[in-house]
PDB file of C-alpha atoms in Angstrom:
ATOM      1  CA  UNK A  20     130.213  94.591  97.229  1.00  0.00           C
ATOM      2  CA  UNK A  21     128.374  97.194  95.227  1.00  0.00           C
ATOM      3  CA  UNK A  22     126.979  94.896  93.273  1.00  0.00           C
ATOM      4  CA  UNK A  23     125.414  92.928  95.431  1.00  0.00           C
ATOM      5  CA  UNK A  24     124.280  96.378  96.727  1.00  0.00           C
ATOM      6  CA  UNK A  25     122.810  97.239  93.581  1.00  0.00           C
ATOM      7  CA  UNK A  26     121.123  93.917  92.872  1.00  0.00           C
ATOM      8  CA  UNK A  27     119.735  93.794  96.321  1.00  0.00           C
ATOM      9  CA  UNK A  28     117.990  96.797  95.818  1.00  0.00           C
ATOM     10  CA  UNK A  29     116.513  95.997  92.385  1.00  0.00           C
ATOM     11  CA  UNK A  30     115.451  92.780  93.986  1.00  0.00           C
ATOM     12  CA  UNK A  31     114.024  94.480  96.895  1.00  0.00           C
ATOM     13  CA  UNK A  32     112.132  97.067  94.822  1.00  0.00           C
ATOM     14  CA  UNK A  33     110.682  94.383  92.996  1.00  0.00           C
ATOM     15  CA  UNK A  34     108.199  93.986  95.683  1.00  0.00           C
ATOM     16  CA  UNK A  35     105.609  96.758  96.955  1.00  0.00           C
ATOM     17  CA  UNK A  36     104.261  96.004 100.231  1.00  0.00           C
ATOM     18  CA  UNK A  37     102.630  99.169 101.115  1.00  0.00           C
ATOM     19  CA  UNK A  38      99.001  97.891  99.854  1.00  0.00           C
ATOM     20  CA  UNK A  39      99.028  96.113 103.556  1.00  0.00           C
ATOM     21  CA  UNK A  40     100.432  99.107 105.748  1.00  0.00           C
ATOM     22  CA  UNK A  41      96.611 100.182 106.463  1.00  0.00           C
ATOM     23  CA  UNK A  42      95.369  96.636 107.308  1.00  0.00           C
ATOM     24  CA  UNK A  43      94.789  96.375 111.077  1.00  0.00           C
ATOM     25  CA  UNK A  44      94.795  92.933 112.278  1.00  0.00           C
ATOM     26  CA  UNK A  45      92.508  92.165 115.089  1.00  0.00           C
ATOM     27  CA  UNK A  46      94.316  89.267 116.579  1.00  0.00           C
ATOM     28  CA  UNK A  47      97.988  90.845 116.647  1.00  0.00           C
ATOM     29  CA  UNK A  48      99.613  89.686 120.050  1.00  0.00           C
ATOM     30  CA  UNK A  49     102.798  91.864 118.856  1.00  0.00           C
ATOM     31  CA  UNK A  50     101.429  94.867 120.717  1.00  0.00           C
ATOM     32  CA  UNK A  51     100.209  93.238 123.842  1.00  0.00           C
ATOM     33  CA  UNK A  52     101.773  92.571 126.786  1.00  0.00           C
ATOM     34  CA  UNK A  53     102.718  89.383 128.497  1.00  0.00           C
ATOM     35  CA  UNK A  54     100.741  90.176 131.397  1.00  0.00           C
ATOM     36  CA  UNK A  55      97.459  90.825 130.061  1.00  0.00           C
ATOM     37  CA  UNK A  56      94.916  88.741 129.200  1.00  0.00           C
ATOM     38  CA  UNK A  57      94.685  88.363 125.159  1.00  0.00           C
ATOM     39  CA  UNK A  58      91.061  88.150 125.394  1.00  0.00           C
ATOM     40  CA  UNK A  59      90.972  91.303 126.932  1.00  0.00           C
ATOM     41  CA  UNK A  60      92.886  93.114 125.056  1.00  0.00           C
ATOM     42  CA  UNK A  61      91.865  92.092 121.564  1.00  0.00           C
ATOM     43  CA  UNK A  62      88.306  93.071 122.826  1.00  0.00           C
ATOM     44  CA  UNK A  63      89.472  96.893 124.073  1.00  0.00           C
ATOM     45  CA  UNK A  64      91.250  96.993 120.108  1.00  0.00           C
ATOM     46  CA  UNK A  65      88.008  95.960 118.745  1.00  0.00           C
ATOM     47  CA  UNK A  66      85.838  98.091 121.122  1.00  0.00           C
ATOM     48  CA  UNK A  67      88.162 100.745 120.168  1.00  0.00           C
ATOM     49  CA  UNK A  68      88.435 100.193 116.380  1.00  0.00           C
ATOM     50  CA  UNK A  69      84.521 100.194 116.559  1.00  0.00           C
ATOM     51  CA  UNK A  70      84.489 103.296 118.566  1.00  0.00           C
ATOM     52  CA  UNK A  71      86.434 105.014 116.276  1.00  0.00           C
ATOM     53  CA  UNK A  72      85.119 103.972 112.936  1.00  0.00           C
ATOM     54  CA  UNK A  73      81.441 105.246 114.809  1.00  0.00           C
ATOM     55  CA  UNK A  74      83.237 108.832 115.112  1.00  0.00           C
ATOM     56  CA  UNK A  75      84.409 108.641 111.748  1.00  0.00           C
ATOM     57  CA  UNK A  76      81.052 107.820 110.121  1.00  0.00           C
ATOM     58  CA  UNK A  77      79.091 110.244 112.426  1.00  0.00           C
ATOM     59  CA  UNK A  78      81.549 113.129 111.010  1.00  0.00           C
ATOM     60  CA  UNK A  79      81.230 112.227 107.803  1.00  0.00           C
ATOM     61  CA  UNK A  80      77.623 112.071 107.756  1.00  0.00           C
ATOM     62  CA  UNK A  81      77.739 115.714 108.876  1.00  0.00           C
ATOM     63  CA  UNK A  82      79.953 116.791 106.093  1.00  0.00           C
ATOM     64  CA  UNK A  83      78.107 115.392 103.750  1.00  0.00           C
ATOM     65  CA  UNK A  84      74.731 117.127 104.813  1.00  0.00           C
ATOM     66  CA  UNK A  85      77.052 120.347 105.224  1.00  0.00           C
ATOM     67  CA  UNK A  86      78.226 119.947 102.012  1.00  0.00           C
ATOM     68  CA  UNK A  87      74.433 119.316 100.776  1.00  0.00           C
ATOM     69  CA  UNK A  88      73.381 122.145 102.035  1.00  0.00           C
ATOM     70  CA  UNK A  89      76.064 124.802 100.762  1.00  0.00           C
ATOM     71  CA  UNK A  90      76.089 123.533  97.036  1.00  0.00           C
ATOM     72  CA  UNK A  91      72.340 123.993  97.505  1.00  0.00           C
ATOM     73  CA  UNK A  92      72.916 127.473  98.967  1.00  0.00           C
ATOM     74  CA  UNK A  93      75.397 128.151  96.345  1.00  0.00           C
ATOM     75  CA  UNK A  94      73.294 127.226  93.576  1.00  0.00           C
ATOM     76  CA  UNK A  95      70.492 129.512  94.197  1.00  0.00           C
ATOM     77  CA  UNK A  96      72.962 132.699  94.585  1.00  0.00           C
ATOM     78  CA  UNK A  97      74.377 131.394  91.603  1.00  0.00           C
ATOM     79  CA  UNK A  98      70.341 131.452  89.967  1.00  0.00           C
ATOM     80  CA  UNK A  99      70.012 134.993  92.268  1.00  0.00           C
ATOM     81  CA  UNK A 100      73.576 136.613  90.471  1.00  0.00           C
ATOM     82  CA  UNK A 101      71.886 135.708  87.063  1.00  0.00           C
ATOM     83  CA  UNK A 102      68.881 137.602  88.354  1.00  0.00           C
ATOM     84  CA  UNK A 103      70.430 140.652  89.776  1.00  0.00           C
ATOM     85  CA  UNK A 104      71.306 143.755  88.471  1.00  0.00           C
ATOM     86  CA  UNK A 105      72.289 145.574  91.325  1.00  0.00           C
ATOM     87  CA  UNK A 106      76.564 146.228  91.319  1.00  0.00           C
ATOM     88  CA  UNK A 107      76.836 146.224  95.265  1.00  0.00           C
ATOM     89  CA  UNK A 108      74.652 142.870  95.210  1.00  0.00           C
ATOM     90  CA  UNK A 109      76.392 141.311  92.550  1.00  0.00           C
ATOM     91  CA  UNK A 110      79.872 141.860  94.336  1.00  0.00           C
ATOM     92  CA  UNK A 111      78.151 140.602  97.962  1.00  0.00           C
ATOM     93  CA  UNK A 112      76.910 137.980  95.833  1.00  0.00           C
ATOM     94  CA  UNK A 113      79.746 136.981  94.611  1.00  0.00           C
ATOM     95  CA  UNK A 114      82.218 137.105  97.406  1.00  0.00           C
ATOM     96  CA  UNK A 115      79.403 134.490  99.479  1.00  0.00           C
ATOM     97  CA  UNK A 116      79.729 132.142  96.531  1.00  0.00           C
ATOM     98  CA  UNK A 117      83.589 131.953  96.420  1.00  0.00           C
ATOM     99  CA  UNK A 118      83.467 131.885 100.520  1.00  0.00           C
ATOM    100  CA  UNK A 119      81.065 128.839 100.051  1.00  0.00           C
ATOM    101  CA  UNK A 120      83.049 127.099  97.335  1.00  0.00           C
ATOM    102  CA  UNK A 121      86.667 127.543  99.534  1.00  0.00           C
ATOM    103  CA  UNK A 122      84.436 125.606 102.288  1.00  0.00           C
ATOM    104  CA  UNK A 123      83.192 123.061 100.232  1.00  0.00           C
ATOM    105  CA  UNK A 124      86.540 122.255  98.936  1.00  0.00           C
ATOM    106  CA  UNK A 125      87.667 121.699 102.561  1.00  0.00           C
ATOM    107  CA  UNK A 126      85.402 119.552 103.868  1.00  0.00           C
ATOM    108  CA  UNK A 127      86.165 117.653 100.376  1.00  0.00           C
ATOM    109  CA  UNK A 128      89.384 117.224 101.422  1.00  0.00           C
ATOM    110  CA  UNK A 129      88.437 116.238 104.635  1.00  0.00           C
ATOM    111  CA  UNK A 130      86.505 113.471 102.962  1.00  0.00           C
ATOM    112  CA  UNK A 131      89.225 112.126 101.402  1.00  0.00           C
ATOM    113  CA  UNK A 132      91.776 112.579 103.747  1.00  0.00           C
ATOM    114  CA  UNK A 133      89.455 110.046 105.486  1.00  0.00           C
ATOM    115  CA  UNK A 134      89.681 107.718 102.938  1.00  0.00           C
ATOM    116  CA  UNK A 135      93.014 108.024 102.576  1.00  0.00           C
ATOM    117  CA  UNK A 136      93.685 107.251 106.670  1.00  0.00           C
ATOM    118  CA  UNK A 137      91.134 104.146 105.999  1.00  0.00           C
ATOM    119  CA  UNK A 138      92.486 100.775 108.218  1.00  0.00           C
ATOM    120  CA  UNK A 139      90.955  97.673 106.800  1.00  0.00           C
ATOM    121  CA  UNK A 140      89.990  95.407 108.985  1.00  0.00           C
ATOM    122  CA  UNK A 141      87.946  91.914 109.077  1.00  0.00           C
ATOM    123  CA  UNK A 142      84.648  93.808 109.139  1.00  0.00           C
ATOM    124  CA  UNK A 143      85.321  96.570 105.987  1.00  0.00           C
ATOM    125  CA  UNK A 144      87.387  94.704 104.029  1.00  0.00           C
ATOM    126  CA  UNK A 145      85.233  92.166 102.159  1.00  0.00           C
ATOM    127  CA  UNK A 146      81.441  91.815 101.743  1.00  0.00           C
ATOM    128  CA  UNK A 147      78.711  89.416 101.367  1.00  0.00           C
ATOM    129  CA  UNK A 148      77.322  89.831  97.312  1.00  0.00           C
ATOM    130  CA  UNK A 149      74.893  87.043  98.016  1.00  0.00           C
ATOM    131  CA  UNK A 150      74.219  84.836 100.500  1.00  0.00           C
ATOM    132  CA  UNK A 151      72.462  81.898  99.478  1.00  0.00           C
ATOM    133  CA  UNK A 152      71.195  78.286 100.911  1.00  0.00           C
ATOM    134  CA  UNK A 153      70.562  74.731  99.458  1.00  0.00           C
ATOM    135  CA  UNK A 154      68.984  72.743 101.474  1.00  0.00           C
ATOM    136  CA  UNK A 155      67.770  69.823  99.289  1.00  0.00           C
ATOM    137  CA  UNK A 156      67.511  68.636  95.628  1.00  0.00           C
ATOM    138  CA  UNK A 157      64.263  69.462  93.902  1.00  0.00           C
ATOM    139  CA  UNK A 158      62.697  66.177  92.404  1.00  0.00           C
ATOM    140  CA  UNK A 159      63.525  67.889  88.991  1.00  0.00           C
ATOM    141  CA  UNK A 160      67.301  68.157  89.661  1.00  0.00           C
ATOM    142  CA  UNK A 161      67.149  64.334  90.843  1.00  0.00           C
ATOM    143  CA  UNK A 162      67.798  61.757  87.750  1.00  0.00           C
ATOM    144  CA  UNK A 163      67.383  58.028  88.504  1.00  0.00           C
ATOM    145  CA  UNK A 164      70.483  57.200  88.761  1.00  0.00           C
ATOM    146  CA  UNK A 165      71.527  58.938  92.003  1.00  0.00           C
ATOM    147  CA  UNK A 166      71.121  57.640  94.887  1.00  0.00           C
ATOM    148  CA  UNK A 167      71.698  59.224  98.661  1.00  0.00           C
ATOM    149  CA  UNK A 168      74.664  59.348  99.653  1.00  0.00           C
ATOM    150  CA  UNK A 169      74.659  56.307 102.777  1.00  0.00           C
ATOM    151  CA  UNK A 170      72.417  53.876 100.217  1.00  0.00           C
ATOM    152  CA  UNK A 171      75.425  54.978  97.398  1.00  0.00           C
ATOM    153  CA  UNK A 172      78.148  54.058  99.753  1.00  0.00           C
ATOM    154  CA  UNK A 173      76.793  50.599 100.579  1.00  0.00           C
ATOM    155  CA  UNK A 174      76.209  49.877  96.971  1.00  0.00           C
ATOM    156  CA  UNK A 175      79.492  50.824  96.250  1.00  0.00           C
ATOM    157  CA  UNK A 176      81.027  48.377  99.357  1.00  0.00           C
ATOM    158  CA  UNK A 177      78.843  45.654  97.876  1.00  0.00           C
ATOM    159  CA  UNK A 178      80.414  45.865  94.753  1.00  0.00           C
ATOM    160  CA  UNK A 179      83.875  46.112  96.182  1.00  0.00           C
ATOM    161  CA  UNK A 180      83.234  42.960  97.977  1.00  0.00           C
ATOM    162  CA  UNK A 181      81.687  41.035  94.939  1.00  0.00           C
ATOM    163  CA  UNK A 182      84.770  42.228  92.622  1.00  0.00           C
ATOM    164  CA  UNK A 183      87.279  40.884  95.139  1.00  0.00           C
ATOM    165  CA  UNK A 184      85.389  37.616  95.932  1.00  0.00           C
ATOM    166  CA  UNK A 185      85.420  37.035  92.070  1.00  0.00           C
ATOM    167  CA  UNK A 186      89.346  37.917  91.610  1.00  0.00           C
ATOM    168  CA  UNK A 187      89.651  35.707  95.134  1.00  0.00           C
ATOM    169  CA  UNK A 188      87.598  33.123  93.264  1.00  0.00           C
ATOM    170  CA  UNK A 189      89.125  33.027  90.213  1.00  0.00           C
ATOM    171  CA  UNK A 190      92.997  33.102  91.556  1.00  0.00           C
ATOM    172  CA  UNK A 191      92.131  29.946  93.773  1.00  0.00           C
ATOM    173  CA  UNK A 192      91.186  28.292  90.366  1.00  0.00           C
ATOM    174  CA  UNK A 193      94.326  28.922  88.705  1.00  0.00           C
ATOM    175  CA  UNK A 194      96.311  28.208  91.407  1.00  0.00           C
ATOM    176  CA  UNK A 195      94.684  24.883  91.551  1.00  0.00           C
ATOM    177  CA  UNK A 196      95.647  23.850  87.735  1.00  0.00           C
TER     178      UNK A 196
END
């Protein structure tokens, strides 16, 4: 009995699922009831997802520019402490830059407490690299020897038909002898 314990949970812990646990599936009819429409409902999850991923973004854009603007603000008192002489500015100086750098390093781990809490979904998950459409062969790519595809099939048919008539033809002769 322990055994089998034991070797169930090696063989279980072979397996590491937990790269799916943030995947949000758009289509899951686990969560919705009998009683409303699918339709419905998998367009409130999407209009919801979408909602929420708009937050998301808007907040980070503003971190980001927040965060622009005090690495900015801490670089030039960082140029202005370099420049000073003054004991009671220095200190002021100082104390602004650490105040700035604690706030920084928030909002950083805002950011990636963000991308931690990411859910992939069908519109983040993959992209398009290229997108690309043949329509036609060039006359270049074209050698003599293809043919389009309807004129290649009924070449091929007649062909079929001529190698059968000749087996048919030639299996009535020895049958005759």
């Amino acid at each position: 009995s322990n055994f089998l314990q034991v070797l169930l949970a090696a063989e279980m812990s072979g397996f590491n699922y937990s790269k799916w646990d943030n995947i949000e599936i758009s289509d899951d009819e686990a969560d919705c009831h009998p009683n409303i429409d699918k339709s419905s409902w998998f367009r409130m999850k999407h209009r919801s997802r979408v909602e929420r991923e708009e937050k998301e973004d808007a907040e980070k854009k503003i971190i980001v520019k927040e965060q622009q603007a005090d690495r900015d603000r801490i670089e030039e008192l960082t140029q202005r402490l370099k420049d000073e002489v003054d004991e009671a500015d220095k200190e002021a100086i100082e104390e602004e830059i650490k105040d700035l750098q604690t706030t920084v390093s928030q909002r950083d781990a805002r950011l990636e407490e963000f991308e931690q809490n990411k859910k992939w979904n069908v519109d983040n998950m993959c992209h398009v690299v290229e997108e690309r459409t043949i329509v036609g062969k060039t006359k270049d790519n074209l050698t003599s020897s293809e043919l389009p595809p309807d004129l290649a099939r009924v070449q091929a048919a007649k062909e079929a038909s001529r190698v059968l008539s000749k087996e048919a033809g030639s299996a009535s002769i020895g049958s005759q002898t």
